[in-house]
Coordinates of N, CA and C and ligand atoms in Angstrom, one line a residue:
X1 N 85.0 -19.9 -89.7 CA 85.4 -20.5 -88.7 C 84.6 -20.8 -87.5
X2 N 84.3 -21.7 -87.0 CA 83.5 -22.8 -86.2 C 84.0 -22.2 -84.9
X3 N 83.7 -21.1 -84.1 CA 84.3 -21.3 -83.0 C 83.5 -20.0 -82.3
X4 N 83.2 -19.9 -81.1 CA 82.7 -18.4 -80.0 C 82.8 -18.6 -79.1
X5 N 82.7 -17.7 -78.2 CA 82.9 -16.7 -77.7 C 82.1 -17.0 -76.1
X6 N 81.8 -17.7 -75.2 CA 80.1 -17.3 -74.5 C 80.7 -16.7 -73.1
X7 N 79.8 -15.9 -72.6 CA 79.6 -15.7 -71.5 C 79.5 -16.1 -71.0
X8 N 79.9 -16.5 -69.6 CA 79.0 -17.6 -68.9 C 78.3 -17.1 -67.4
X9 N 77.1 -17.6 -67.4 CA 76.1 -17.0 -66.2 C 76.7 -17.0 -64.7
X10 N 77.5 -15.9 -64.2 CA 77.3 -16.0 -63.0 C 76.6 -16.2 -61.7
X11 N 77.1 -17.2 -60.9 CA 76.5 -17.5 -59.5 C 77.1 -16.7 -58.3
X12 N 76.2 -16.1 -57.5 CA 77.0 -15.9 -56.2 C 76.7 -14.3 -56.1
X13 N 77.4 -13.8 -54.9 CA 77.5 -12.5 -54.8 C 78.9 -12.5 -54.5
X14 N 78.8 -10.8 -53.9 CA 80.1 -10.3 -53.4 C 81.1 -11.7 -52.2
X15 N 80.1 -12.1 -51.9 CA 80.7 -13.3 -51.0 C 81.9 -14.1 -51.3
X16 N 81.6 -14.3 -52.7 CA 81.8 -16.0 -53.6 C 81.6 -16.1 -54.6
X17 N 81.8 -16.5 -55.8 CA 81.3 -16.9 -57.2 C 81.4 -18.1 -57.7
X18 N 80.8 -18.5 -58.9 CA 80.1 -20.1 -58.6 C 79.9 -19.8 -60.3
X19 N 80.5 -20.7 -61.3 CA 80.1 -20.8 -62.5 C 79.8 -22.6 -62.6
X20 N 78.7 -22.7 -63.6 CA 78.3 -24.2 -63.6 C 78.4 -24.1 -65.4
X21 N 78.9 -25.6 -65.8 CA 79.0 -25.7 -66.7 C 77.9 -27.2 -66.8
X22 N 77.3 -27.2 -67.8 CA 76.1 -28.0 -68.4 C 75.9 -28.4 -69.7
X23 N 75.7 -29.5 -69.9 CA 75.6 -29.4 -71.1 C 74.0 -29.4 -71.8
X24 N 73.5 -28.6 -72.6 CA 71.8 -28.4 -73.5 C 71.7 -27.2 -72.4
X25 N 72.8 -26.4 -71.7 CA 72.8 -25.6 -71.0 C 73.6 -24.0 -72.2
X26 N 74.4 -24.1 -71.2 CA 76.0 -23.2 -71.8 C 77.0 -24.1 -72.6
X27 N 76.6 -25.5 -72.6 CA 77.5 -26.1 -73.5 C 76.8 -27.4 -74.2
X28 N 77.0 -27.3 -75.7 CA 76.2 -27.4 -76.6 C 76.5 -29.4 -77.0
X29 N 77.4 -30.0 -76.6 CA 77.7 -31.2 -76.8 C 77.5 -31.9 -75.3
X30 N 77.8 -33.3 -75.4 CA 77.6 -34.1 -74.2 C 79.4 -34.2 -73.5
X31 N 78.9 -34.0 -72.4 CA 80.3 -33.7 -72.2 C 81.2 -35.2 -71.3
X32 N 82.4 -35.9 -72.0 CA 82.5 -37.0 -72.1 C 83.7 -36.8 -71.1
X33 N 84.7 -35.9 -71.0 CA 85.9 -35.6 -70.7 C 86.1 -34.3 -70.2
X34 N 86.9 -34.1 -69.3 CA 87.5 -32.7 -68.7 C 89.1 -32.9 -68.1
X35 N 89.5 -32.3 -68.9 CA 91.0 -31.9 -68.4 C 91.4 -30.8 -67.8
X36 N 92.7 -30.4 -67.4 CA 93.1 -29.2 -67.2 C 94.8 -29.1 -67.6
X37 N 95.3 -27.9 -68.0 CA 97.0 -28.1 -68.4 C 96.7 -26.8 -68.2
X38 N 98.1 -26.5 -66.8 CA 98.6 -26.3 -66.1 C 100.6 -25.7 -66.0
X39 N 100.5 -25.3 -65.6 CA 102.3 -25.1 -65.1 C 102.9 -25.5 -66.4
X40 N 102.3 -24.8 -67.4 CA 103.3 -23.9 -68.6 C 104.2 -23.0 -69.0
X41 N 105.4 -23.5 -69.2 CA 106.7 -23.0 -68.7 C 106.4 -21.8 -70.0
X42 N 107.2 -20.5 -70.0 CA 107.2 -19.4 -71.0 C 107.6 -19.9 -72.5
X43 N 106.7 -19.9 -73.3 CA 107.4 -20.0 -74.7 C 107.3 -20.8 -75.1
X44 N 106.4 -21.9 -74.6 CA 106.1 -23.1 -74.8 C 104.4 -22.8 -75.7
X45 N 104.3 -23.3 -76.5 CA 103.3 -23.7 -77.6 C 102.6 -25.2 -77.2
X46 N 101.2 -25.3 -76.6 CA 100.7 -26.5 -76.1 C 99.4 -26.5 -77.4
X47 N 99.1 -27.8 -77.5 CA 97.7 -28.2 -78.7 C 98.8 -28.3 -80.0
X48 N 98.5 -27.4 -80.8 CA 99.3 -28.0 -82.5 C 98.6 -29.3 -82.8
X49 N 97.4 -29.3 -82.8 CA 97.0 -30.2 -83.5 C 95.4 -30.2 -84.0
X50 N 94.3 -30.7 -84.3 CA 93.3 -30.8 -85.0 C 92.6 -32.1 -84.3
X51 N 91.6 -31.9 -84.5 CA 90.8 -33.2 -83.7 C 89.4 -33.6 -84.9
X52 N 89.8 -35.0 -85.3 CA 88.6 -35.4 -86.2 C 87.1 -35.3 -85.6
X53 N 87.1 -35.6 -84.4 CA 85.8 -35.6 -83.6 C 85.4 -34.6 -82.3
X54 N 86.7 -34.3 -82.0 CA 86.4 -33.7 -80.2 C 86.1 -32.0 -80.5
X55 N 84.5 -32.0 -79.7 CA 85.0 -30.4 -80.0 C 85.3 -30.1 -78.5
X56 N 85.3 -28.6 -78.3 CA 86.0 -28.6 -76.7 C 85.4 -27.0 -76.5
X57 N 85.4 -27.2 -75.0 CA 85.1 -25.9 -74.5 C 86.1 -25.4 -73.6
X58 N 86.5 -24.5 -73.6 CA 88.4 -24.1 -73.3 C 87.5 -22.7 -72.5
X59 N 88.2 -23.1 -70.5 CA 87.9 -21.7 -70.2 C 89.5 -21.6 -69.4
X60 N 89.5 -20.3 -69.1 CA 91.4 -20.5 -68.6 C 90.4 -19.8 -67.1
X61 N 90.4 -20.6 -66.1 CA 89.7 -20.4 -64.5 C 90.8 -19.9 -63.9
X62 N 92.1 -19.7 -64.3 CA 92.7 -19.2 -63.8 C 94.0 -18.4 -64.4
X63 N 94.2 -17.3 -64.3 CA 95.3 -16.5 -65.0 C 94.9 -16.7 -67.1
X64 N 95.9 -16.7 -67.5 CA 95.3 -16.1 -68.9 C 96.5 -17.1 -70.0
X65 N 96.0 -17.0 -70.8 CA 96.3 -17.7 -72.3 C 96.0 -17.0 -73.8
X66 N 96.7 -17.6 -75.0 CA 96.5 -17.1 -76.1 C 96.1 -18.8 -76.8
X67 N 95.0 -18.6 -77.7 CA 94.5 -19.2 -78.4 C 94.5 -18.8 -80.2
X68 N 95.3 -19.6 -80.9 CA 95.4 -19.6 -82.2 C 94.3 -21.0 -83.0
X69 N 93.3 -20.0 -83.6 CA 92.6 -21.0 -83.8 C 92.7 -20.7 -85.4
X70 N 92.4 -22.4 -86.1 CA 92.9 -21.9 -88.0 C 92.3 -23.0 -88.5
X71 N 91.6 -22.6 -89.4 CA 90.8 -23.6 -90.2 C 91.2 -24.3 -91.4
X72 N 92.3 -23.8 -91.8 CA 93.2 -23.9 -92.6 C 93.3 -22.7 -94.4
X73 N 92.1 -21.9 -93.7 CA 92.0 -20.5 -94.4 C 92.6 -19.4 -93.9
X74 N 91.8 -19.2 -92.7 CA 91.9 -18.2 -91.8 C 91.9 -18.5 -90.3
X75 N 93.1 -17.6 -89.8 CA 93.9 -17.6 -88.3 C 93.1 -16.4 -87.5
X76 N 92.9 -16.7 -86.4 CA 92.3 -15.7 -85.6 C 92.5 -15.9 -84.2
X77 N 92.9 -15.4 -83.5 CA 93.8 -15.0 -82.1 C 92.6 -14.6 -81.0
X78 N 92.7 -15.6 -79.9 CA 91.4 -15.4 -79.3 C 92.5 -15.4 -77.3
X79 N 92.4 -13.9 -76.7 CA 92.9 -14.2 -75.3 C 91.6 -14.8 -74.4
X80 N 92.2 -15.3 -74.1 CA 91.1 -15.5 -72.5 C 92.1 -15.6 -71.4
X81 N 91.3 -14.6 -70.4 CA 91.9 -14.1 -69.1 C 90.9 -14.0 -68.0
X82 N 90.0 -14.8 -68.5 CA 88.6 -14.4 -67.0 C 87.4 -15.8 -67.1
X83 N 87.6 -16.3 -66.1 CA 87.2 -17.4 -65.6 C 85.5 -17.7 -65.8
X84 N 85.0 -16.6 -66.4 CA 83.4 -16.4 -67.0 C 83.2 -16.5 -68.6
X85 N 84.5 -16.6 -69.0 CA 84.7 -16.4 -70.7 C 84.9 -17.9 -71.0
X86 N 84.6 -18.8 -72.0 CA 84.6 -19.9 -72.7 C 84.2 -19.9 -73.9
X87 N 85.9 -20.4 -74.7 CA 85.5 -20.6 -76.2 C 85.0 -21.8 -76.5
X88 N 84.2 -22.0 -77.4 CA 83.8 -22.8 -78.3 C 84.4 -22.9 -79.1
X89 N 85.0 -24.3 -79.6 CA 86.0 -24.8 -80.6 C 85.1 -26.2 -81.0
X90 N 85.0 -26.4 -82.5 CA 84.1 -27.0 -83.0 C 85.4 -28.5 -83.6
X91 N 84.9 -29.5 -84.0 CA 86.1 -30.3 -84.7 C 86.8 -30.1 -85.4
X92 N 87.8 -30.2 -86.1 CA 88.5 -30.3 -87.1 C 89.4 -28.5 -87.7
X93 N 89.2 -28.0 -86.1 CA 90.1 -27.2 -86.3 C 91.7 -27.1 -85.8
X94 N 92.4 -26.4 -86.1 CA 94.1 -26.6 -85.7 C 93.7 -25.6 -84.7
X95 N 94.7 -25.9 -83.5 CA 94.8 -24.6 -82.2 C 96.1 -25.3 -81.7
X96 N 96.1 -24.1 -81.3 CA 97.8 -23.8 -80.5 C 97.3 -22.9 -79.5
X97 N 97.9 -23.2 -78.1 CA 97.6 -22.3 -76.9 C 99.2 -21.9 -76.4
X98 N 99.2 -20.4 -76.2 CA 100.2 -19.9 -76.2 C 100.6 -18.6 -74.9
X99 N 101.6 -18.2 -75.0 CA 101.3 -17.0 -74.0 C 100.8 -17.4 -72.6
X100 N 101.1 -18.3 -71.9 CA 100.1 -19.0 -70.5 C 101.2 -17.9 -69.7
X101 N 100.2 -17.2 -69.0 CA 101.2 -16.4 -67.2 C 101.3 -17.5 -66.7
X102 N 102.0 -17.7 -65.9 CA 102.5 -18.1 -64.8 C 101.6 -19.2 -64.0
X103 N 100.5 -18.3 -63.7 CA 99.7 -18.8 -63.1 C 98.2 -19.7 -63.5
X104 N 98.8 -20.0 -64.9 CA 97.3 -20.0 -65.8 C 96.6 -21.4 -65.8
X105 N 95.8 -21.5 -65.4 CA 94.8 -22.8 -65.4 C 93.6 -22.9 -66.2
X106 N 93.8 -23.7 -67.5 CA 93.1 -23.7 -68.6 C 92.3 -25.4 -68.5
X107 N 90.7 -25.2 -68.7 CA 90.1 -25.9 -67.9 C 89.1 -26.7 -69.7
X108 N 89.7 -27.4 -69.8 CA 89.3 -28.0 -71.5 C 87.6 -29.2 -71.1
X109 N 86.7 -28.9 -71.5 CA 86.0 -29.7 -71.7 C 85.7 -30.3 -73.0
X110 N 85.0 -32.1 -73.5 CA 85.2 -32.4 -74.4 C 84.1 -33.6 -74.4
X111 N 84.1 -33.3 -75.9 CA 82.7 -34.6 -76.1 C 83.2 -36.1 -76.1
X112 N 84.2 -36.3 -76.4 CA 84.6 -37.4 -76.5 C 85.7 -38.2 -75.3
X113 N 86.2 -39.8 -75.5 CA 87.1 -39.9 -74.4 C 88.4 -39.8 -75.1
X114 N 89.5 -39.8 -74.5 CA 90.6 -39.9 -75.4 C 91.0 -41.3 -76.3
X115 N 91.6 -40.5 -77.6 CA 91.8 -41.0 -78.5 C 92.5 -40.9 -79.3
X116 N 94.1 -41.2 -79.2 CA 95.0 -40.5 -80.3 C 94.9 -40.6 -81.4
X117 N 94.3 -41.7 -82.2 CA 94.2 -41.6 -83.6 C 93.0 -40.4 -84.2
X118 N 92.2 -40.1 -83.5 CA 90.9 -39.0 -83.9 C 92.5 -37.2 -84.2
X119 N 93.7 -37.9 -83.7 CA 94.4 -36.6 -83.4 C 95.0 -36.2 -84.6
X120 N 94.9 -34.8 -85.5 CA 96.2 -34.8 -86.4 C 96.9 -34.0 -85.9
X121 N 98.6 -34.0 -85.5 CA 99.8 -33.1 -85.1 C 100.7 -32.9 -86.1
X122 N 100.3 -33.2 -87.5 CA 101.3 -32.4 -88.5 C 100.1 -31.3 -89.6
X123 N 100.8 -30.0 -89.3 CA 99.9 -29.1 -89.9 C 100.0 -29.6 -91.2
X124 N 101.0 -30.1 -92.0 CA 100.4 -30.1 -93.4 C 99.7 -31.6 -93.9
X125 N 99.6 -32.4 -93.4 CA 98.6 -33.5 -92.9 C 97.1 -32.8 -92.7
X126 N 97.0 -31.7 -92.0 CA 96.1 -31.1 -91.4 C 95.4 -30.1 -93.1
X127 N 95.9 -29.5 -93.7 CA 95.8 -28.8 -94.6 C 95.5 -29.8 -96.1
X128 N 95.8 -31.1 -95.9 CA 95.8 -31.9 -97.0 C 94.1 -32.2 -96.2
X129 N 93.8 -32.5 -95.4 CA 92.5 -33.1 -94.7 C 91.3 -32.0 -94.7
X130 N 91.4 -31.0 -94.8 CA 90.5 -30.1 -94.9 C 90.6 -29.3 -96.2
X131 N 91.2 -30.1 -97.4 CA 91.5 -29.8 -98.7 C 91.9 -28.2 -99.1
X132 N 92.8 -28.2 -98.0 CA 93.6 -26.8 -98.5 C 94.9 -26.7 -98.5
X133 N 95.8 -28.2 -98.7 CA 96.8 -28.5 -99.3 C 97.6 -27.9 -100.7
Ligands
TYD201 P1 98.9 -33.5 -75.6 O1 98.0 -33.7 -76.7 O2 100.0 -33.8 -76.6 O3 99.1 -32.3 -74.7 P2 99.0 -30.5 -75.0 O4 99.2 -30.3 -77.0 O5 98.4 -30.0 -74.4 O6 101.2 -30.8 -74.1 O7 99.0 -34.2 -74.5 C1 99.7 -35.0 -73.7 C2 99.9 -36.1 -72.8 O8 98.4 -36.4 -72.3 C3 99.8 -37.4 -74.2 O9 100.8 -38.1 -74.5 C4 98.5 -37.8 -74.2 C5 98.1 -37.3 -72.6 N1 96.4 -37.1 -72.6 C6 95.6 -38.4 -71.8 O10 96.1 -39.6 -71.7 N2 94.3 -37.9 -72.3 C7 93.7 -36.8 -72.4 O11 92.4 -36.9 -72.3 C8 94.6 -35.9 -73.1 C9 94.4 -34.3 -73.1 C10 96.3 -35.7 -72.9

């Protein structure tokens, strides 16, 4: 399953910290879009889709959430709870984000402009697309 956790380099000192996300450094793709997910209510699942072209870098810059990653054969669950841990997700992985803490802000960088046509939002269609229906 093509995902990885990246321990981001921390700059700064005891007075304050900074993390930089930079393509060709700690991000392998060209960043075209950044968005962030916040104010997610308890019990809500976000995501629940796969993307034909988008790769993602996810960072819980505040609070925490869980990410379920599914490639149609195996499922893994990752908890994001640190602003210096990034989760890289390749295209065509089914992902669900849930168990958001009340203060969670999930930062997402991706290599694409938003295009609804590259989303697969039906799990059965996803299994067919990865040849595992
Ligand atoms: P959606 O993908 O359903 O987000 P989530 O699963 O986190 O709830 O997107 C929610 C809405 O936001 C949907 O109408 C599409 C829109 N949207 C954009 O316009 N641009 C974007 O970059 C993203 C990620 C979503």
